Amino acid sequence: QMRPSSVRATRLGPGKVRIVVEASLPTVGSRWRASFTVYGTGDIFIEAAFTPGRAGLPEIPRLGMRLVLPTELDTITWFGRGPHENYSDRKTSAFVGLYDGSVADQVHPYIRPQETGYKTDVRWVALTDPAGGVGLWAAGSPLVCAGASRFFAEDYEYGFEKSGRHTIDMKPRDLVVLNVDYGQRGLGGDNSWGALPHDPYRLLPKAYAYAFRLRAFDPETESPWDLYRHPLDEQRRKRP
């Protein structure tokens, strides 16, 4: 459980404010720091960092942030690896390109409930309402991993015990969950699923940091490509 220890707001200039949140993770004795630079344009530049507090901590399954959005934002478009789901150690067949589909279509119906539809090496991702209206756009600085779903990760974790033991029995939530991550542990299983992922695809306990840009946008008047072509000052030095 994350416990905020301080929140500081600083005005950096006209139309620019930075909010810094320091938090502790008492269960593992570690720290989380998130900086939100908010612009008058509606852009938010987010920088986050994890610092382990002691030796011998367990491996990290995922490092990132989760946004909870209305169900109307049911169309996902991304510039990254696709079109099928891909992970840090399962992505050579997923080429970088522009892809889109419904959030529901990102789900692969594995028999046992488990996360599905993840995307790596994402330059930007956008969620929009097929009926029109404001969408949400996020761009890595330089790259992020992302996934959109009608389930929380913990729904998959406990779904095997609570939902009839099959993915088809799980009831989608009345929301859309968007994960914008530094990354998560690879799948492993080189010997028919018994082996751990190789070390380059594991989040071993050490310091991590990543950043991304977040913005609400009107698909009728703004293009995700145009937003990507006009980075914030903080992003200019971090493009892939």
Tab-separated table of N, CA and C in Angstrom, residues 17-177:
chain	number	residue	atom	x	y	z
A	17	VAL	N	2.768	24.690	-13.820
A	17	VAL	CA	2.844	24.360	-12.392
A	17	VAL	C	3.374	22.936	-12.263
A	18	ARG	N	4.230	22.715	-11.256
A	18	ARG	CA	4.742	21.364	-11.002
A	18	ARG	C	4.299	20.893	-9.622
A	19	ILE	N	3.739	19.694	-9.588
A	19	ILE	CA	3.301	19.068	-8.347
A	19	ILE	C	4.147	17.815	-8.132
A	20	VAL	N	4.802	17.727	-6.988
A	20	VAL	CA	5.678	16.595	-6.685
A	20	VAL	C	5.096	15.834	-5.497
A	21	VAL	N	4.906	14.540	-5.699
A	21	VAL	CA	4.366	13.672	-4.655
A	21	VAL	C	5.439	12.676	-4.243
A	22	GLU	N	5.763	12.666	-2.971
A	22	GLU	CA	6.685	11.675	-2.401
A	22	GLU	C	5.853	10.677	-1.609
A	23	ALA	N	6.141	9.398	-1.796
A	23	ALA	CA	5.354	8.377	-1.106
A	23	ALA	C	6.255	7.234	-0.672
A	24	SER	N	5.795	6.532	0.351
A	24	SER	CA	6.535	5.363	0.824
A	24	SER	C	5.742	4.103	0.509
A	25	LEU	N	6.477	3.021	0.381
A	25	LEU	CA	5.889	1.687	0.213
A	25	LEU	C	6.337	0.868	1.422
A	26	PRO	N	5.626	1.005	2.541
A	26	PRO	CA	6.129	0.434	3.800
A	26	PRO	C	6.277	-1.082	3.785
A	27	THR	N	5.473	-1.768	2.982
A	27	THR	CA	5.560	-3.227	2.946
A	27	THR	C	6.928	-3.693	2.487
A	28	VAL	N	7.525	-2.937	1.541
A	28	VAL	CA	8.839	-3.322	1.012
A	28	VAL	C	9.901	-2.287	1.372
A	29	GLY	N	9.554	-1.307	2.228
A	29	GLY	CA	10.528	-0.330	2.691
A	29	GLY	C	11.148	0.491	1.589
A	30	SER	N	10.371	0.893	0.596
A	30	SER	CA	10.909	1.595	-0.563
A	30	SER	C	10.191	2.919	-0.775
A	31	ARG	N	10.637	3.673	-1.802
A	31	ARG	CA	10.101	5.004	-2.057
A	31	ARG	C	9.605	5.124	-3.491
A	32	TRP	N	8.576	5.967	-3.661
A	32	TRP	CA	8.039	6.296	-4.979
A	32	TRP	C	7.923	7.807	-5.070
A	33	ARG	N	8.408	8.378	-6.145
A	33	ARG	CA	8.331	9.823	-6.363
A	33	ARG	C	7.707	10.086	-7.718
A	34	ALA	N	6.700	10.956	-7.761
A	34	ALA	CA	6.046	11.306	-9.013
A	34	ALA	C	5.964	12.819	-9.135
A	35	SER	N	6.380	13.328	-10.278
A	35	SER	CA	6.345	14.753	-10.569
A	35	SER	C	5.371	14.985	-11.719
A	36	PHE	N	4.417	15.915	-11.524
A	36	PHE	CA	3.405	16.233	-12.526
A	36	PHE	C	3.580	17.703	-12.928
A	37	THR	N	4.090	17.945	-14.117
A	37	THR	CA	4.217	19.309	-14.620
A	37	THR	C	3.000	19.596	-15.488
A	38	VAL	N	2.153	20.512	-15.022
A	38	VAL	CA	0.871	20.789	-15.666
A	38	VAL	C	0.986	22.097	-16.448
A	39	TYR	N	0.636	22.043	-17.725
A	39	TYR	CA	0.697	23.205	-18.605
A	39	TYR	C	-0.704	23.788	-18.817
A	40	GLY	N	-0.743	25.066	-19.149
A	40	GLY	CA	-2.011	25.707	-19.470
A	40	GLY	C	-2.673	25.137	-20.702
A	41	THR	N	-1.913	24.438	-21.534
A	41	THR	CA	-2.462	23.785	-22.730
A	41	THR	C	-3.283	22.551	-22.390
A	42	GLY	N	-3.183	22.080	-21.139
A	42	GLY	CA	-3.831	20.831	-20.750
A	42	GLY	C	-2.880	19.650	-20.736
A	43	ASP	N	-1.639	19.857	-21.197
A	43	ASP	CA	-0.642	18.790	-21.150
A	43	ASP	C	-0.171	18.558	-19.718
A	44	ILE	N	0.104	17.305	-19.402
A	44	ILE	CA	0.718	16.939	-18.122
A	44	ILE	C	1.927	16.067	-18.430
A	45	PHE	N	3.085	16.510	-17.973
A	45	PHE	CA	4.297	15.714	-18.149
A	45	PHE	C	4.601	15.035	-16.821
A	46	ILE	N	4.625	13.701	-16.836
A	46	ILE	CA	4.728	12.905	-15.616
A	46	ILE	C	6.084	12.205	-15.591
A	47	GLU	N	6.813	12.394	-14.502
A	47	GLU	CA	8.082	11.712	-14.281
A	47	GLU	C	7.972	10.930	-12.973
A	48	ALA	N	8.263	9.645	-13.022
A	48	ALA	CA	8.114	8.800	-11.843
A	48	ALA	C	9.385	8.015	-11.598
A	49	ALA	N	9.668	7.766	-10.323
A	49	ALA	CA	10.893	7.050	-9.958
A	49	ALA	C	10.630	6.154	-8.758
A	50	PHE	N	11.194	4.960	-8.824
A	50	PHE	CA	11.130	3.988	-7.728
A	50	PHE	C	12.528	3.805	-7.163
A	51	THR	N	12.644	3.843	-5.828
A	51	THR	CA	13.926	3.634	-5.163
A	51	THR	C	13.777	2.540	-4.113
A	52	PRO	N	14.481	1.413	-4.267
A	52	PRO	CA	14.372	0.354	-3.259
A	52	PRO	C	15.002	0.803	-1.946
A	53	GLY	N	14.403	0.348	-0.845
A	53	GLY	CA	14.871	0.813	0.451
A	53	GLY	C	15.768	-0.144	1.195
A	54	ARG	N	15.861	-1.369	0.726
A	54	ARG	CA	16.709	-2.332	1.432
A	54	ARG	C	17.099	-3.462	0.489
A	55	ALA	N	18.075	-4.220	0.896
A	55	ALA	CA	18.542	-5.350	0.090
A	55	ALA	C	17.600	-6.534	0.246
A	56	GLY	N	17.658	-7.423	-0.723
A	56	GLY	CA	16.897	-8.663	-0.633
A	56	GLY	C	15.426	-8.540	-0.958
A	57	LEU	N	15.015	-7.470	-1.633
A	57	LEU	CA	13.607	-7.318	-1.998
A	57	LEU	C	13.244	-8.300	-3.112
A	58	PRO	N	11.975	-8.680	-3.200
A	58	PRO	CA	11.559	-9.588	-4.271
A	58	PRO	C	11.540	-8.881	-5.620
A	59	GLU	N	11.461	-9.655	-6.659
A	59	GLU	CA	11.358	-9.140	-8.013
A	59	GLU	C	10.059	-8.350	-8.185
A	60	ILE	N	10.099	-7.300	-9.010
A	60	ILE	CA	8.928	-6.459	-9.251
A	60	ILE	C	8.162	-7.001	-10.456
A	61	PRO	N	6.878	-7.313	-10.315
A	61	PRO	CA	6.126	-7.825	-11.468
A	61	PRO	C	5.808	-6.766	-12.505
A	62	ARG	N	5.529	-5.524	-12.053
A	62	ARG	CA	5.183	-4.436	-12.967
A	62	ARG	C	5.565	-3.109	-12.321
A	63	LEU	N	6.025	-2.172	-13.142
A	63	LEU	CA	6.340	-0.844	-12.640
A	63	LEU	C	5.659	0.165	-13.569
A	64	GLY	N	4.710	0.921	-13.030
A	64	GLY	CA	4.020	1.881	-13.869
A	64	GLY	C	2.863	2.536	-13.157
A	65	MET	N	1.952	3.103	-13.938
A	65	MET	CA	0.796	3.799	-13.410
A	65	MET	C	-0.466	3.291	-14.102
A	66	ARG	N	-1.572	3.384	-13.371
A	66	ARG	CA	-2.852	2.910	-13.881
A	66	ARG	C	-3.871	4.037	-13.874
A	67	LEU	N	-4.542	4.226	-15.002
A	67	LEU	CA	-5.591	5.228	-15.120
A	67	LEU	C	-6.928	4.522	-15.289
A	68	VAL	N	-7.943	5.012	-14.591
A	68	VAL	CA	-9.288	4.449	-14.680
A	68	VAL	C	-10.150	5.436	-15.452
A	69	LEU	N	-10.743	4.979	-16.561
A	69	LEU	CA	-11.425	5.851	-17.515
A	69	LEU	C	-12.840	5.370	-17.782
A	70	PRO	N	-13.691	6.227	-18.366
A	70	PRO	CA	-15.068	5.816	-18.682
A	70	PRO	C	-15.100	4.736	-19.755
A	71	THR	N	-16.140	3.923	-19.732
A	71	THR	CA	-16.273	2.847	-20.720
A	71	THR	C	-16.427	3.375	-22.137
A	72	GLU	N	-16.853	4.635	-22.273
A	72	GLU	CA	-17.037	5.205	-23.612
A	72	GLU	C	-15.725	5.281	-24.390
A	73	LEU	N	-14.603	5.346	-23.694
A	73	LEU	CA	-13.303	5.402	-24.368
A	73	LEU	C	-12.890	3.989	-24.773
A	74	ASP	N	-13.585	3.453	-25.750
A	74	ASP	CA	-13.491	2.034	-26.069
A	74	ASP	C	-12.688	1.759	-27.331
A	75	THR	N	-12.165	2.787	-27.978
A	75	THR	CA	-11.318	2.587	-29.155
A	75	THR	C	-9.885	2.934	-28.794
A	76	ILE	N	-8.973	2.014	-29.065
A	76	ILE	CA	-7.559	2.236	-28.755
A	76	ILE	C	-6.769	2.312	-30.060
A	77	THR	N	-5.912	3.310	-30.153
A	77	THR	CA	-4.989	3.465	-31.271
A	77	THR	C	-3.594	3.626	-30.675
A	78	TRP	N	-2.617	2.931	-31.233
A	78	TRP	CA	-1.271	3.064	-30.685
A	78	TRP	C	-0.217	2.980	-31.775
A	79	PHE	N	0.881	3.682	-31.538
A	79	PHE	CA	2.069	3.634	-32.380
A	79	PHE	C	3.134	2.922	-31.564
A	80	GLY	N	3.287	1.644	-31.834
A	80	GLY	CA	4.191	0.793	-31.076
A	80	GLY	C	4.161	-0.595	-31.676
A	81	ARG	N	4.508	-1.580	-30.895
A	81	ARG	CA	4.536	-2.946	-31.411
A	81	ARG	C	3.127	-3.538	-31.428
A	82	GLY	N	2.830	-4.286	-32.474
A	82	GLY	CA	1.530	-4.906	-32.626
A	82	GLY	C	1.525	-5.768	-33.886
A	83	PRO	N	0.334	-6.184	-34.358
A	83	PRO	CA	-0.978	-5.879	-33.789
A	83	PRO	C	-1.365	-6.765	-32.607
A	84	HIS	N	-0.695	-7.915	-32.465
A	84	HIS	CA	-1.043	-8.814	-31.380
A	84	HIS	C	-0.325	-8.401	-30.098
A	85	GLU	N	-0.753	-8.972	-28.978
A	85	GLU	CA	-0.125	-8.659	-27.697
A	85	GLU	C	1.344	-9.041	-27.741
A	86	ASN	N	2.153	-8.312	-27.001
A	86	ASN	CA	3.588	-8.581	-26.992
A	86	ASN	C	4.169	-8.157	-25.656
A	87	TYR	N	5.260	-8.822	-25.281
A	87	TYR	CA	5.896	-8.622	-23.980
A	87	TYR	C	7.406	-8.496	-24.191
A	88	SER	N	8.121	-8.112	-23.160
A	88	SER	CA	9.540	-7.791	-23.320
A	88	SER	C	10.333	-8.945	-23.923
A	89	ASP	N	9.966	-10.180	-23.619
A	89	ASP	CA	10.665	-11.332	-24.178
A	89	ASP	C	9.814	-12.091	-25.193
A	90	ARG	N	8.756	-11.458	-25.701
A	90	ARG	CA	7.895	-12.058	-26.718
A	90	ARG	C	7.426	-10.956	-27.661
A	91	LYS	N	8.353	-10.370	-28.420
A	91	LYS	CA	7.957	-9.245	-29.257
A	91	LYS	C	8.623	-9.207	-30.631
A	92	THR	N	9.462	-10.180	-30.957
A	92	THR	CA	10.159	-10.110	-32.239
A	92	THR	C	9.204	-10.245	-33.423
A	93	SER	N	8.032	-10.848	-33.223
A	93	SER	CA	7.060	-10.966	-34.313
A	93	SER	C	6.070	-9.815	-34.341
A	94	ALA	N	6.194	-8.889	-33.399
A	94	ALA	CA	5.305	-7.729	-33.334
A	94	ALA	C	6.095	-6.509	-33.789
A	95	PHE	N	5.757	-5.993	-34.948
A	95	PHE	CA	6.540	-4.912	-35.545
A	95	PHE	C	5.978	-3.550	-35.150
A	96	VAL	N	6.863	-2.555	-35.071
A	96	VAL	CA	6.436	-1.204	-34.736
A	96	VAL	C	5.610	-0.641	-35.883
A	97	GLY	N	4.423	-0.149	-35.558
A	97	GLY	CA	3.531	0.410	-36.563
A	97	GLY	C	2.365	1.103	-35.903
A	98	LEU	N	1.413	1.527	-36.713
A	98	LEU	CA	0.200	2.183	-36.228
A	98	LEU	C	-0.935	1.170	-36.258
A	99	TYR	N	-1.569	0.950	-35.105
A	99	TYR	CA	-2.624	-0.049	-34.986
A	99	TYR	C	-3.819	0.542	-34.235
A	100	ASP	N	-4.977	-0.063	-34.445
A	100	ASP	CA	-6.157	0.379	-33.696
A	100	ASP	C	-7.147	-0.761	-33.591
A	101	GLY	N	-8.105	-0.597	-32.702
A	101	GLY	CA	-9.154	-1.584	-32.479
A	101	GLY	C	-9.939	-1.203	-31.240
A	102	SER	N	-10.919	-2.012	-30.916
A	102	SER	CA	-11.664	-1.761	-29.693
A	102	SER	C	-10.889	-2.322	-28.506
A	103	VAL	N	-11.166	-1.783	-27.326
A	103	VAL	CA	-10.535	-2.310	-26.119
A	103	VAL	C	-10.887	-3.783	-25.946
A	104	ALA	N	-12.127	-4.139	-26.222
A	104	ALA	CA	-12.554	-5.535	-26.082
A	104	ALA	C	-11.771	-6.454	-27.003
A	105	ASP	N	-11.393	-5.963	-28.184
A	105	ASP	CA	-10.663	-6.800	-29.140
A	105	ASP	C	-9.225	-7.077	-28.719
A	106	GLN	N	-8.734	-6.367	-27.706
A	106	GLN	CA	-7.369	-6.605	-27.252
A	106	GLN	C	-7.266	-7.867	-26.398
A	107	VAL	N	-8.395	-8.411	-26.001
A	107	VAL	CA	-8.417	-9.572	-25.115
A	107	VAL	C	-8.229	-10.852	-25.906
A	108	HIS	N	-7.289	-11.676	-25.476
A	108	HIS	CA	-7.166	-13.032	-26.014
A	108	HIS	C	-7.826	-13.986	-25.018
A	109	PRO	N	-8.742	-14.827	-25.467
A	109	PRO	CA	-9.520	-15.660	-24.522
A	109	PRO	C	-8.752	-16.870	-24.004
A	110	TYR	N	-7.706	-16.618	-23.227
A	110	TYR	CA	-7.028	-17.732	-22.575
A	110	TYR	C	-8.024	-18.454	-21.673
A	111	ILE	N	-7.846	-19.749	-21.527
A	111	ILE	CA	-8.796	-20.512	-20.715
A	111	ILE	C	-8.748	-20.050	-19.274
A	112	ARG	N	-7.540	-19.929	-18.742
A	112	ARG	CA	-7.401	-19.440	-17.372
A	112	ARG	C	-7.317	-17.921	-17.378
A	113	PRO	N	-8.037	-17.231	-16.495
A	113	PRO	CA	-7.976	-15.765	-16.457
A	113	PRO	C	-6.547	-15.274	-16.256
A	114	GLN	N	-6.099	-14.383	-17.131
A	114	GLN	CA	-4.773	-13.797	-17.042
A	114	GLN	C	-4.720	-12.551	-17.914
A	115	GLU	N	-3.743	-11.687	-17.609
A	115	GLU	CA	-3.636	-10.449	-18.371
A	115	GLU	C	-3.391	-10.737	-19.842
A	116	THR	N	-3.907	-9.856	-20.686
A	116	THR	CA	-3.788	-10.037	-22.125
A	116	THR	C	-3.797	-8.661	-22.795
A	117	GLY	N	-3.294	-8.599	-24.017
A	117	GLY	CA	-3.377	-7.368	-24.788
A	117	GLY	C	-2.306	-6.339	-24.516
A	118	TYR	N	-1.192	-6.727	-23.910
A	118	TYR	CA	-0.134	-5.768	-23.564
A	118	TYR	C	0.633	-5.351	-24.810
A	119	LYS	N	1.215	-4.127	-24.782
A	119	LYS	CA	1.984	-3.618	-25.905
A	119	LYS	C	3.302	-3.019	-25.405
A	120	THR	N	4.402	-3.309	-26.087
A	120	THR	CA	5.709	-2.786	-25.695
A	120	THR	C	6.210	-1.778	-26.736
A	121	ASP	N	7.271	-1.048	-26.363
A	121	ASP	CA	7.911	-0.073	-27.255
A	121	ASP	C	6.887	0.894	-27.849
A	122	VAL	N	5.995	1.390	-27.002
A	122	VAL	CA	4.923	2.279	-27.447
A	122	VAL	C	5.421	3.722	-27.489
A	123	ARG	N	5.274	4.353	-28.653
A	123	ARG	CA	5.583	5.778	-28.784
A	123	ARG	C	4.433	6.620	-28.246
A	124	TRP	N	3.196	6.291	-28.687
A	124	TRP	CA	2.015	6.946	-28.132
A	124	TRP	C	0.818	6.015	-28.218
A	125	VAL	N	-0.155	6.277	-27.359
A	125	VAL	CA	-1.389	5.505	-27.325
A	125	VAL	C	-2.534	6.474	-27.072
A	126	ALA	N	-3.664	6.248	-27.741
A	126	ALA	CA	-4.831	7.122	-27.592
A	126	ALA	C	-6.076	6.279	-27.378
A	127	LEU	N	-6.945	6.738	-26.489
A	127	LEU	CA	-8.248	6.120	-26.268
A	127	LEU	C	-9.320	7.137	-26.633
A	128	THR	N	-10.263	6.723	-27.459
A	128	THR	CA	-11.302	7.628	-27.928
A	128	THR	C	-12.665	6.962	-27.860
A	129	ASP	N	-13.695	7.792	-27.937
A	129	ASP	CA	-15.082	7.348	-27.940
A	129	ASP	C	-15.538	7.224	-29.388
A	130	PRO	N	-15.975	6.040	-29.840
A	130	PRO	CA	-16.421	5.896	-31.229
A	130	PRO	C	-17.537	6.869	-31.595
A	131	ALA	N	-18.315	7.324	-30.602
A	131	ALA	CA	-19.420	8.245	-30.861
A	131	ALA	C	-18.971	9.696	-30.897
A	132	GLY	N	-17.681	9.953	-30.655
A	132	GLY	CA	-17.165	11.311	-30.646
A	132	GLY	C	-16.915	11.809	-29.238
A	133	GLY	N	-16.348	12.999	-29.147
A	133	GLY	CA	-16.040	13.572	-27.846
A	133	GLY	C	-14.559	13.534	-27.556
A	134	VAL	N	-14.216	13.958	-26.358
A	134	VAL	CA	-12.815	14.096	-25.972
A	134	VAL	C	-12.176	12.737	-25.751
A	135	GLY	N	-10.941	12.579	-26.219
A	135	GLY	CA	-10.179	11.367	-25.991
A	135	GLY	C	-9.000	11.637	-25.079
A	136	LEU	N	-8.234	10.588	-24.779
A	136	LEU	CA	-7.047	10.708	-23.933
A	136	LEU	C	-5.858	10.149	-24.685
A	137	TRP	N	-4.761	10.894	-24.669
A	137	TRP	CA	-3.552	10.538	-25.416
A	137	TRP	C	-2.366	10.534	-24.461
A	138	ALA	N	-1.513	9.512	-24.571
A	138	ALA	CA	-0.302	9.422	-23.749
A	138	ALA	C	0.867	9.091	-24.661
A	139	ALA	N	1.999	9.757	-24.424
A	139	ALA	CA	3.196	9.534	-25.237
A	139	ALA	C	4.378	9.269	-24.336
A	140	GLY	N	5.119	8.220	-24.655
A	140	GLY	CA	6.296	7.887	-23.874
A	140	GLY	C	7.411	8.887	-24.088
A	141	SER	N	8.315	8.933	-23.120
A	141	SER	CA	9.453	9.840	-23.212
A	141	SER	C	10.733	9.101	-22.800
A	142	PRO	N	11.301	8.236	-23.683
A	142	PRO	CA	10.888	8.110	-25.074
A	142	PRO	C	9.853	7.026	-25.335
A	143	LEU	N	9.876	5.931	-24.583
A	143	LEU	CA	8.990	4.791	-24.829
A	143	LEU	C	8.310	4.374	-23.534
A	144	VAL	N	7.130	3.771	-23.672
A	144	VAL	CA	6.449	3.152	-22.543
A	144	VAL	C	5.896	1.808	-23.004
A	145	CYS	N	5.405	1.046	-22.056
A	145	CYS	CA	4.574	-0.114	-22.345
A	145	CYS	C	3.149	0.244	-21.941
A	146	ALA	N	2.158	-0.338	-22.605
A	146	ALA	CA	0.784	0.066	-22.341
A	146	ALA	C	-0.169	-1.099	-22.570
A	147	GLY	N	-1.320	-0.988	-21.946
A	147	GLY	CA	-2.376	-1.973	-22.133
A	147	GLY	C	-3.696	-1.393	-21.681
A	148	ALA	N	-4.760	-1.663	-22.428
A	148	ALA	CA	-6.102	-1.200	-22.075
A	148	ALA	C	-7.012	-2.405	-21.911
A	149	SER	N	-7.857	-2.364	-20.897
A	149	SER	CA	-8.678	-3.523	-20.563
A	149	SER	C	-9.919	-3.078	-19.804
A	150	ARG	N	-10.900	-3.956	-19.730
A	150	ARG	CA	-12.080	-3.730	-18.900
A	150	ARG	C	-11.923	-4.397	-17.540
A	151	PHE	N	-10.700	-4.810	-17.218
A	151	PHE	CA	-10.427	-5.476	-15.949
A	151	PHE	C	-9.231	-4.828	-15.263
A	152	PHE	N	-9.217	-4.883	-13.934
A	152	PHE	CA	-8.009	-4.567	-13.180
A	152	PHE	C	-7.101	-5.794	-13.200
A	153	ALA	N	-5.813	-5.574	-12.998
A	153	ALA	CA	-4.871	-6.696	-12.962
A	153	ALA	C	-5.244	-7.686	-11.872
A	154	GLU	N	-5.723	-7.180	-10.736
A	154	GLU	CA	-6.084	-8.083	-9.640
A	154	GLU	C	-7.309	-8.932	-9.970
A	155	ASP	N	-8.124	-8.499	-10.933
A	155	ASP	CA	-9.241	-9.340	-11.369
A	155	ASP	C	-8.724	-10.627	-11.990
A	156	TYR	N	-7.641	-10.514	-12.749
A	156	TYR	CA	-7.047	-11.713	-13.324
A	156	TYR	C	-6.383	-12.555	-12.251
A	157	GLU	N	-5.746	-11.880	-11.322
A	157	GLU	CA	-5.035	-12.602	-10.271
A	157	GLU	C	-5.974	-13.487	-9.462
A	158	TYR	N	-7.153	-12.941	-9.158
A	158	TYR	CA	-8.102	-13.694	-8.335
A	158	TYR	C	-9.233	-14.329	-9.147
A	159	GLY	N	-9.231	-14.048	-10.449
A	159	GLY	CA	-10.323	-14.565	-11.266
A	159	GLY	C	-10.383	-16.079	-11.303
A	160	PHE	N	-9.212	-16.720	-11.224
A	160	PHE	CA	-9.171	-18.175	-11.287
A	160	PHE	C	-9.965	-18.797	-10.143
A	161	GLU	N	-9.931	-18.113	-8.986
A	161	GLU	CA	-10.633	-18.646	-7.823
A	161	GLU	C	-12.084	-18.178	-7.749
A	162	LYS	N	-12.383	-16.981	-8.297
A	162	LYS	CA	-13.672	-16.357	-8.027
A	162	LYS	C	-14.658	-16.374	-9.187
A	163	SER	N	-14.215	-16.671	-10.394
A	163	SER	CA	-15.113	-16.450	-11.530
A	163	SER	C	-15.426	-17.715	-12.311
A	164	GLY	N	-15.343	-18.850	-11.715
A	164	GLY	CA	-15.647	-20.070	-12.437
A	164	GLY	C	-14.444	-20.658	-13.140
A	165	ARG	N	-13.252	-20.099	-12.876
A	165	ARG	CA	-11.982	-20.661	-13.330
A	165	ARG	C	-11.744	-20.551	-14.837
A	166	HIS	N	-12.585	-19.783	-15.553
A	166	HIS	CA	-12.380	-19.588	-16.973
A	166	HIS	C	-12.555	-18.111	-17.325
A	167	THR	N	-11.767	-17.636	-18.289
A	167	THR	CA	-11.855	-16.233	-18.695
A	167	THR	C	-13.257	-15.869	-19.147
A	168	ILE	N	-13.933	-16.763	-19.821
A	168	ILE	CA	-15.262	-16.468	-20.345
A	168	ILE	C	-16.273	-16.184	-19.230
A	169	ASP	N	-15.973	-16.629	-18.015
A	169	ASP	CA	-16.867	-16.405	-16.886
A	169	ASP	C	-16.657	-15.051	-16.209
A	170	MET	N	-15.577	-14.351	-16.564
A	170	MET	CA	-15.288	-13.071	-15.921
A	170	MET	C	-16.178	-11.969	-16.499
A	171	LYS	N	-16.746	-11.150	-15.639
A	171	LYS	CA	-17.625	-10.063	-16.064
A	171	LYS	C	-16.814	-8.775	-16.165
A	172	PRO	N	-16.775	-8.148	-17.351
A	172	PRO	CA	-16.016	-6.897	-17.489
A	172	PRO	C	-16.568	-5.807	-16.570
A	173	ARG	N	-15.673	-4.971	-16.076
A	173	ARG	CA	-16.087	-3.846	-15.243
A	173	ARG	C	-16.680	-2.731	-16.115
A	174	ASP	N	-17.421	-1.855	-15.474
A	174	ASP	CA	-18.023	-0.718	-16.165
A	174	ASP	C	-17.019	0.442	-16.196
A	175	LEU	N	-15.870	0.182	-16.806
A	175	LEU	CA	-14.789	1.165	-16.891
A	175	LEU	C	-13.741	0.630	-17.865
A	176	VAL	N	-12.792	1.493	-18.197
A	176	VAL	CA	-11.633	1.088	-18.984
A	176	VAL	C	-10.387	1.382	-18.162
A	177	VAL	N	-9.508	0.411	-18.045
A	177	VAL	CA	-8.253	0.572	-17.329
A	177	VAL	C	-7.136	0.731	-18.357
